Amino acid sequence: MENLDKLVQLITDRLLENLQNEPEKESILLIGKDSTRLALEKAGYDLVDCNSDVVDLVVVDDLSLDAFLRVASLCPTSEKESALLKHLLNGKKAFVSKEAFNVENYKGSASSLLYRQLVQQKEKLEKYGVTFYQDENLLNCLSKTDNRQVVRETVTKRSETSGNTKTKLITEKRFKELGLTEGDVFHIEKGMIVTALAKDYAKRHKIILN
């Protein structure tokens, strides 16, 4: 039994260590193409839908020019437009493909006044928190965001903390060794994990866990 307890303790330590060192994935709301979805999933990002409130970044490469103009004017009319505006209002960064909102296409055809209006709408979106990217540079842009740096720092701090905190497994055998009887109190300290069998033992013998 003693060897079994040691084995359980070792397995628990390894599992907790792996969980503590596992990098957190950033959540991305993608309003875009299937090819972009595949690229982001392959890069390890967690993709969410428009109804999710847990969003770190927004990536857009599949909205019309009209849709962007409505967002710039704070007048969304569709679910996707509303989701983009909502997350911008919440301070999230949004990355928009230059191909999706390419005002330069109209430089030679639109009147100078109309073209200037388009440029102003683009600048307004940038002030809202939108970054325009070339399609081939999307992953590079995402890797440079502040959010990704925060994740790295969080993982590092968590790893440092885990190195200072030893997880201790409390088993039924341990309770028996301590000779606890009815009415005794066992204090569960930080880093302790009490097994289900140990909890059952404490309940049967009316040992108080706190």
PDB file of C-alpha atoms in Angstrom:
ATOM      1  CA  MET A   1       0.000   0.000   0.000  1.00  0.00           C
ATOM      2  CA  GLU A   2       2.867   2.364   0.780  1.00  0.00           C
ATOM      3  CA  ASN A   3       4.295   1.893  -2.713  1.00  0.00           C
ATOM      4  CA  LEU A   4       0.828   2.503  -4.181  1.00  0.00           C
ATOM      5  CA  ASP A   5       0.506   5.784  -2.274  1.00  0.00           C
ATOM      6  CA  LYS A   6       3.910   6.886  -3.555  1.00  0.00           C
ATOM      7  CA  LEU A   7       2.898   6.003  -7.109  1.00  0.00           C
ATOM      8  CA  VAL A   8      -0.349   7.975  -6.805  1.00  0.00           C
ATOM      9  CA  GLN A   9       1.581  10.940  -5.378  1.00  0.00           C
ATOM     10  CA  LEU A  10       4.081  10.798  -8.262  1.00  0.00           C
ATOM     11  CA  ILE A  11       1.356  10.619 -10.923  1.00  0.00           C
ATOM     12  CA  THR A  12      -0.508  13.516  -9.300  1.00  0.00           C
ATOM     13  CA  ASP A  13       2.642  15.647  -9.233  1.00  0.00           C
ATOM     14  CA  ARG A  14       3.297  14.989 -12.915  1.00  0.00           C
ATOM     15  CA  LEU A  15      -0.283  15.775 -13.944  1.00  0.00           C
ATOM     16  CA  LEU A  16      -0.336  19.029 -11.993  1.00  0.00           C
ATOM     17  CA  GLU A  17       3.040  20.031 -13.390  1.00  0.00           C
ATOM     18  CA  ASN A  18       1.810  19.467 -16.950  1.00  0.00           C
ATOM     19  CA  LEU A  19      -1.357  21.460 -16.305  1.00  0.00           C
ATOM     20  CA  GLN A  20       0.553  24.339 -14.766  1.00  0.00           C
ATOM     21  CA  ASN A  21       3.042  24.552 -17.635  1.00  0.00           C
ATOM     22  CA  GLU A  22       0.505  24.196 -20.440  1.00  0.00           C
ATOM     23  CA  PRO A  23       0.371  27.449 -22.492  1.00  0.00           C
ATOM     24  CA  GLU A  24      -2.937  29.241 -22.555  1.00  0.00           C
ATOM     25  CA  LYS A  25      -4.533  29.627 -25.959  1.00  0.00           C
ATOM     26  CA  GLU A  26      -5.740  33.008 -27.103  1.00  0.00           C
ATOM     27  CA  SER A  27      -9.390  33.132 -28.130  1.00  0.00           C
ATOM     28  CA  ILE A  28      -9.989  34.619 -31.565  1.00  0.00           C
ATOM     29  CA  LEU A  29     -13.291  35.629 -33.089  1.00  0.00           C
ATOM     30  CA  LEU A  30     -12.809  34.968 -36.797  1.00  0.00           C
ATOM     31  CA  ILE A  31     -15.089  36.669 -39.283  1.00  0.00           C
ATOM     32  CA  GLY A  32     -13.444  35.146 -42.271  1.00  0.00           C
ATOM     33  CA  LYS A  33     -12.609  32.407 -44.691  1.00  0.00           C
ATOM     34  CA  ASP A  34     -12.144  28.696 -44.087  1.00  0.00           C
ATOM     35  CA  SER A  35      -8.501  28.934 -45.166  1.00  0.00           C
ATOM     36  CA  THR A  36      -7.861  31.527 -42.452  1.00  0.00           C
ATOM     37  CA  ARG A  37      -9.628  29.335 -39.905  1.00  0.00           C
ATOM     38  CA  LEU A  38      -7.387  26.388 -40.743  1.00  0.00           C
ATOM     39  CA  ALA A  39      -4.248  28.530 -40.494  1.00  0.00           C
ATOM     40  CA  LEU A  40      -5.232  29.910 -37.083  1.00  0.00           C
ATOM     41  CA  GLU A  41      -6.183  26.498 -35.706  1.00  0.00           C
ATOM     42  CA  LYS A  42      -2.889  25.068 -36.933  1.00  0.00           C
ATOM     43  CA  ALA A  43      -1.071  27.913 -35.162  1.00  0.00           C
ATOM     44  CA  GLY A  44      -2.742  26.907 -31.886  1.00  0.00           C
ATOM     45  CA  TYR A  45      -5.400  29.589 -31.500  1.00  0.00           C
ATOM     46  CA  ASP A  46      -8.811  28.870 -29.981  1.00  0.00           C
ATOM     47  CA  LEU A  47     -11.548  30.050 -32.358  1.00  0.00           C
ATOM     48  CA  VAL A  48     -14.905  31.184 -30.975  1.00  0.00           C
ATOM     49  CA  ASP A  49     -18.169  32.335 -32.531  1.00  0.00           C
ATOM     50  CA  CYS A  50     -19.921  35.703 -32.498  1.00  0.00           C
ATOM     51  CA  ASN A  51     -21.918  34.835 -29.374  1.00  0.00           C
ATOM     52  CA  SER A  52     -18.849  34.247 -27.219  1.00  0.00           C
ATOM     53  CA  ASP A  53     -17.970  36.811 -24.560  1.00  0.00           C
ATOM     54  CA  VAL A  54     -14.482  35.354 -24.097  1.00  0.00           C
ATOM     55  CA  VAL A  55     -12.529  36.942 -26.939  1.00  0.00           C
ATOM     56  CA  ASP A  56      -8.910  38.123 -26.926  1.00  0.00           C
ATOM     57  CA  LEU A  57      -8.617  39.215 -30.558  1.00  0.00           C
ATOM     58  CA  VAL A  58     -10.795  39.646 -33.635  1.00  0.00           C
ATOM     59  CA  VAL A  59      -9.686  38.730 -37.159  1.00  0.00           C
ATOM     60  CA  VAL A  60     -11.731  39.834 -40.168  1.00  0.00           C
ATOM     61  CA  ASP A  61     -11.139  39.010 -43.822  1.00  0.00           C
ATOM     62  CA  ASP A  62     -14.659  38.403 -45.072  1.00  0.00           C
ATOM     63  CA  LEU A  63     -16.818  41.518 -44.649  1.00  0.00           C
ATOM     64  CA  SER A  64     -17.983  43.864 -47.372  1.00  0.00           C
ATOM     65  CA  LEU A  65     -16.916  47.488 -47.712  1.00  0.00           C
ATOM     66  CA  ASP A  66     -20.443  48.544 -46.727  1.00  0.00           C
ATOM     67  CA  ALA A  67     -20.170  46.520 -43.519  1.00  0.00           C
ATOM     68  CA  PHE A  68     -16.923  48.226 -42.501  1.00  0.00           C
ATOM     69  CA  LEU A  69     -18.409  51.643 -43.212  1.00  0.00           C
ATOM     70  CA  ARG A  70     -21.387  50.846 -40.975  1.00  0.00           C
ATOM     71  CA  VAL A  71     -19.061  49.768 -38.149  1.00  0.00           C
ATOM     72  CA  ALA A  72     -17.027  52.955 -38.592  1.00  0.00           C
ATOM     73  CA  SER A  73     -20.270  54.938 -38.280  1.00  0.00           C
ATOM     74  CA  LEU A  74     -21.311  52.926 -35.175  1.00  0.00           C
ATOM     75  CA  CYS A  75     -24.380  51.634 -37.021  1.00  0.00           C
ATOM     76  CA  PRO A  76     -24.007  47.840 -37.379  1.00  0.00           C
ATOM     77  CA  THR A  77     -26.881  45.962 -38.995  1.00  0.00           C
ATOM     78  CA  SER A  78     -25.725  42.323 -38.887  1.00  0.00           C
ATOM     79  CA  GLU A  79     -24.569  39.902 -36.209  1.00  0.00           C
ATOM     80  CA  LYS A  80     -20.987  39.975 -37.478  1.00  0.00           C
ATOM     81  CA  GLU A  81     -20.863  43.764 -37.609  1.00  0.00           C
ATOM     82  CA  SER A  82     -22.323  43.999 -34.103  1.00  0.00           C
ATOM     83  CA  ALA A  83     -19.801  41.467 -32.776  1.00  0.00           C
ATOM     84  CA  LEU A  84     -16.884  43.398 -34.272  1.00  0.00           C
ATOM     85  CA  LEU A  85     -18.094  46.691 -32.822  1.00  0.00           C
ATOM     86  CA  LYS A  86     -18.839  45.141 -29.417  1.00  0.00           C
ATOM     87  CA  HIS A  87     -15.326  43.809 -29.002  1.00  0.00           C
ATOM     88  CA  LEU A  88     -13.779  47.067 -30.182  1.00  0.00           C
ATOM     89  CA  LEU A  89     -15.861  48.833 -27.543  1.00  0.00           C
ATOM     90  CA  ASN A  90     -14.490  46.343 -25.005  1.00  0.00           C
ATOM     91  CA  GLY A  91     -10.954  47.349 -25.926  1.00  0.00           C
ATOM     92  CA  LYS A  92     -10.074  44.261 -27.961  1.00  0.00           C
ATOM     93  CA  LYS A  93      -7.740  44.505 -30.918  1.00  0.00           C
ATOM     94  CA  ALA A  94      -9.117  43.704 -34.345  1.00  0.00           C
ATOM     95  CA  PHE A  95      -7.076  42.684 -37.369  1.00  0.00           C
ATOM     96  CA  VAL A  96      -8.661  43.398 -40.744  1.00  0.00           C
ATOM     97  CA  SER A  97      -7.320  42.204 -44.074  1.00  0.00           C
ATOM     98  CA  LYS A  98      -6.290  45.015 -46.414  1.00  0.00           C
ATOM     99  CA  GLU A  99      -7.839  42.978 -49.217  1.00  0.00           C
ATOM    100  CA  ALA A 100     -11.198  43.057 -47.448  1.00  0.00           C
ATOM    101  CA  PHE A 101     -11.120  46.836 -46.961  1.00  0.00           C
ATOM    102  CA  ASN A 102      -9.003  48.093 -49.845  1.00  0.00           C
ATOM    103  CA  VAL A 103      -9.970  51.728 -50.334  1.00  0.00           C
ATOM    104  CA  GLU A 104      -7.056  52.177 -52.746  1.00  0.00           C
ATOM    105  CA  ASN A 105      -9.136  50.312 -55.332  1.00  0.00           C
ATOM    106  CA  TYR A 106     -11.303  53.423 -55.659  1.00  0.00           C
ATOM    107  CA  LYS A 107      -8.513  56.000 -55.832  1.00  0.00           C
ATOM    108  CA  GLY A 108      -8.632  56.277 -59.606  1.00  0.00           C
ATOM    109  CA  SER A 109     -12.386  55.983 -60.098  1.00  0.00           C
ATOM    110  CA  ALA A 110     -14.071  57.827 -57.212  1.00  0.00           C
ATOM    111  CA  SER A 111     -14.157  61.601 -56.940  1.00  0.00           C
ATOM    112  CA  SER A 112     -11.461  63.113 -54.745  1.00  0.00           C
ATOM    113  CA  LEU A 113     -14.040  64.091 -52.124  1.00  0.00           C
ATOM    114  CA  LEU A 114     -15.567  60.616 -51.965  1.00  0.00           C
ATOM    115  CA  TYR A 115     -12.154  58.967 -51.853  1.00  0.00           C
ATOM    116  CA  ARG A 116     -11.099  61.220 -48.967  1.00  0.00           C
ATOM    117  CA  GLN A 117     -14.239  60.164 -47.111  1.00  0.00           C
ATOM    118  CA  LEU A 118     -13.276  56.503 -47.537  1.00  0.00           C
ATOM    119  CA  VAL A 119      -9.761  57.184 -46.261  1.00  0.00           C
ATOM    120  CA  GLN A 120     -11.195  59.009 -43.253  1.00  0.00           C
ATOM    121  CA  GLN A 121     -13.423  56.031 -42.439  1.00  0.00           C
ATOM    122  CA  LYS A 122     -10.391  53.754 -42.581  1.00  0.00           C
ATOM    123  CA  GLU A 123      -8.474  56.077 -40.262  1.00  0.00           C
ATOM    124  CA  LYS A 124     -11.459  56.111 -37.925  1.00  0.00           C
ATOM    125  CA  LEU A 125     -11.401  52.312 -37.724  1.00  0.00           C
ATOM    126  CA  GLU A 126      -7.688  52.425 -36.917  1.00  0.00           C
ATOM    127  CA  LYS A 127      -8.419  54.811 -34.056  1.00  0.00           C
ATOM    128  CA  TYR A 128     -11.074  52.367 -32.814  1.00  0.00           C
ATOM    129  CA  GLY A 129      -8.387  49.674 -32.525  1.00  0.00           C
ATOM    130  CA  VAL A 130      -8.267  48.073 -35.979  1.00  0.00           C
ATOM    131  CA  THR A 131      -4.952  47.011 -37.509  1.00  0.00           C
ATOM    132  CA  PHE A 132      -4.891  46.375 -41.255  1.00  0.00           C
ATOM    133  CA  TYR A 133      -2.662  43.523 -42.380  1.00  0.00           C
ATOM    134  CA  GLN A 134      -1.434  41.835 -45.535  1.00  0.00           C
ATOM    135  CA  ASP A 135      -2.890  38.328 -45.752  1.00  0.00           C
ATOM    136  CA  GLU A 136       0.510  36.622 -45.736  1.00  0.00           C
ATOM    137  CA  ASN A 137       1.549  38.517 -42.574  1.00  0.00           C
ATOM    138  CA  LEU A 138      -1.427  37.696 -40.337  1.00  0.00           C
ATOM    139  CA  LEU A 139       0.343  35.239 -38.033  1.00  0.00           C
ATOM    140  CA  ASN A 140       3.311  37.580 -37.632  1.00  0.00           C
ATOM    141  CA  CYS A 141       0.974  40.413 -36.657  1.00  0.00           C
ATOM    142  CA  LEU A 142      -0.812  38.249 -34.108  1.00  0.00           C
ATOM    143  CA  SER A 143       2.435  37.061 -32.529  1.00  0.00           C
ATOM    144  CA  LYS A 144       3.425  40.667 -31.833  1.00  0.00           C
ATOM    145  CA  THR A 145       0.273  41.601 -29.943  1.00  0.00           C
ATOM    146  CA  ASP A 146       0.377  42.620 -26.300  1.00  0.00           C
ATOM    147  CA  ASN A 147      -2.103  39.860 -25.453  1.00  0.00           C
ATOM    148  CA  ARG A 148       0.316  37.134 -26.508  1.00  0.00           C
ATOM    149  CA  GLN A 149       3.052  38.728 -24.370  1.00  0.00           C
ATOM    150  CA  VAL A 150       0.702  38.757 -21.375  1.00  0.00           C
ATOM    151  CA  VAL A 151       0.045  35.052 -21.896  1.00  0.00           C
ATOM    152  CA  ARG A 152       3.777  34.327 -21.940  1.00  0.00           C
ATOM    153  CA  GLU A 153       4.300  36.289 -18.722  1.00  0.00           C
ATOM    154  CA  THR A 154       1.368  34.524 -17.069  1.00  0.00           C
ATOM    155  CA  VAL A 155       2.727  31.098 -17.979  1.00  0.00           C
ATOM    156  CA  THR A 156       6.195  32.068 -16.746  1.00  0.00           C
ATOM    157  CA  LYS A 157       4.891  33.334 -13.415  1.00  0.00           C
ATOM    158  CA  ARG A 158       2.748  30.242 -13.026  1.00  0.00           C
ATOM    159  CA  SER A 159       5.761  28.020 -13.664  1.00  0.00           C
ATOM    160  CA  GLU A 160       7.814  29.931 -11.103  1.00  0.00           C
ATOM    161  CA  THR A 161       5.027  29.623  -8.553  1.00  0.00           C
ATOM    162  CA  SER A 162       4.565  25.917  -9.200  1.00  0.00           C
ATOM    163  CA  GLY A 163       8.243  25.398  -8.494  1.00  0.00           C
ATOM    164  CA  ASN A 164       7.792  26.818  -5.002  1.00  0.00           C
ATOM    165  CA  THR A 165       4.602  24.930  -4.108  1.00  0.00           C
ATOM    166  CA  LYS A 166       4.784  21.189  -3.511  1.00  0.00           C
ATOM    167  CA  THR A 167       1.530  19.357  -4.021  1.00  0.00           C
ATOM    168  CA  LYS A 168       0.845  16.843  -1.268  1.00  0.00           C
ATOM    169  CA  LEU A 169      -1.662  14.042  -1.628  1.00  0.00           C
ATOM    170  CA  ILE A 170      -3.612  13.144   1.525  1.00  0.00           C
ATOM    171  CA  THR A 171      -4.794   9.533   1.431  1.00  0.00           C
ATOM    172  CA  GLU A 172      -6.888   7.331   3.705  1.00  0.00           C
ATOM    173  CA  LYS A 173      -3.660   5.661   4.844  1.00  0.00           C
ATOM    174  CA  ARG A 174      -2.305   9.036   5.918  1.00  0.00           C
ATOM    175  CA  PHE A 175      -5.362   9.711   8.098  1.00  0.00           C
ATOM    176  CA  LYS A 176      -4.905   6.311   9.755  1.00  0.00           C
ATOM    177  CA  GLU A 177      -1.232   7.031  10.404  1.00  0.00           C
ATOM    178  CA  LEU A 178      -2.142  10.324  12.086  1.00  0.00           C
ATOM    179  CA  GLY A 179      -4.479   8.464  14.432  1.00  0.00           C
ATOM    180  CA  LEU A 180      -7.307  10.948  13.951  1.00  0.00           C
ATOM    181  CA  THR A 181     -10.503  10.172  15.850  1.00  0.00           C
ATOM    182  CA  GLU A 182     -14.045  11.516  16.085  1.00  0.00           C
ATOM    183  CA  GLY A 183     -14.146  15.297  16.521  1.00  0.00           C
ATOM    184  CA  ASP A 184     -10.531  15.857  15.450  1.00  0.00           C
ATOM    185  CA  VAL A 185      -9.877  18.663  12.968  1.00  0.00           C
ATOM    186  CA  PHE A 186      -7.590  18.284   9.966  1.00  0.00           C
ATOM    187  CA  HIS A 187      -6.495  21.564   8.352  1.00  0.00           C
ATOM    188  CA  ILE A 188      -6.133  21.406   4.572  1.00  0.00           C
ATOM    189  CA  GLU A 189      -3.215  23.619   3.630  1.00  0.00           C
ATOM    190  CA  LYS A 190      -2.365  25.151   0.270  1.00  0.00           C
ATOM    191  CA  GLY A 191      -1.105  22.519  -2.147  1.00  0.00           C
ATOM    192  CA  MET A 192      -2.872  19.614  -0.429  1.00  0.00           C
ATOM    193  CA  ILE A 193      -5.188  17.297  -2.338  1.00  0.00           C
ATOM    194  CA  VAL A 194      -7.448  14.998  -0.323  1.00  0.00           C
ATOM    195  CA  THR A 195      -8.446  11.815  -2.138  1.00  0.00           C
ATOM    196  CA  ALA A 196     -12.056  10.665  -2.323  1.00  0.00           C
ATOM    197  CA  LEU A 197     -11.283   7.631  -0.132  1.00  0.00           C
ATOM    198  CA  ALA A 198      -9.699   9.900   2.463  1.00  0.00           C
ATOM    199  CA  LYS A 199     -12.785  12.124   2.477  1.00  0.00           C
ATOM    200  CA  ASP A 200     -15.007   9.061   2.942  1.00  0.00           C
ATOM    201  CA  TYR A 201     -12.802   7.916   5.822  1.00  0.00           C
ATOM    202  CA  ALA A 202     -13.060  11.340   7.457  1.00  0.00           C
ATOM    203  CA  LYS A 203     -16.831  11.338   7.046  1.00  0.00           C
ATOM    204  CA  ARG A 204     -17.217   7.861   8.555  1.00  0.00           C
ATOM    205  CA  HIS A 205     -15.052   8.751  11.544  1.00  0.00           C
ATOM    206  CA  LYS A 206     -16.525  12.264  11.924  1.00  0.00           C
ATOM    207  CA  ILE A 207     -13.194  13.973  11.320  1.00  0.00           C
ATOM    208  CA  ILE A 208     -13.602  17.646  10.442  1.00  0.00           C
ATOM    209  CA  LEU A 209     -11.833  18.900   7.316  1.00  0.00           C
ATOM    210  CA  ASN A 210     -11.287  22.626   6.947  1.00  0.00           C
TER     211      ASN A 210
END
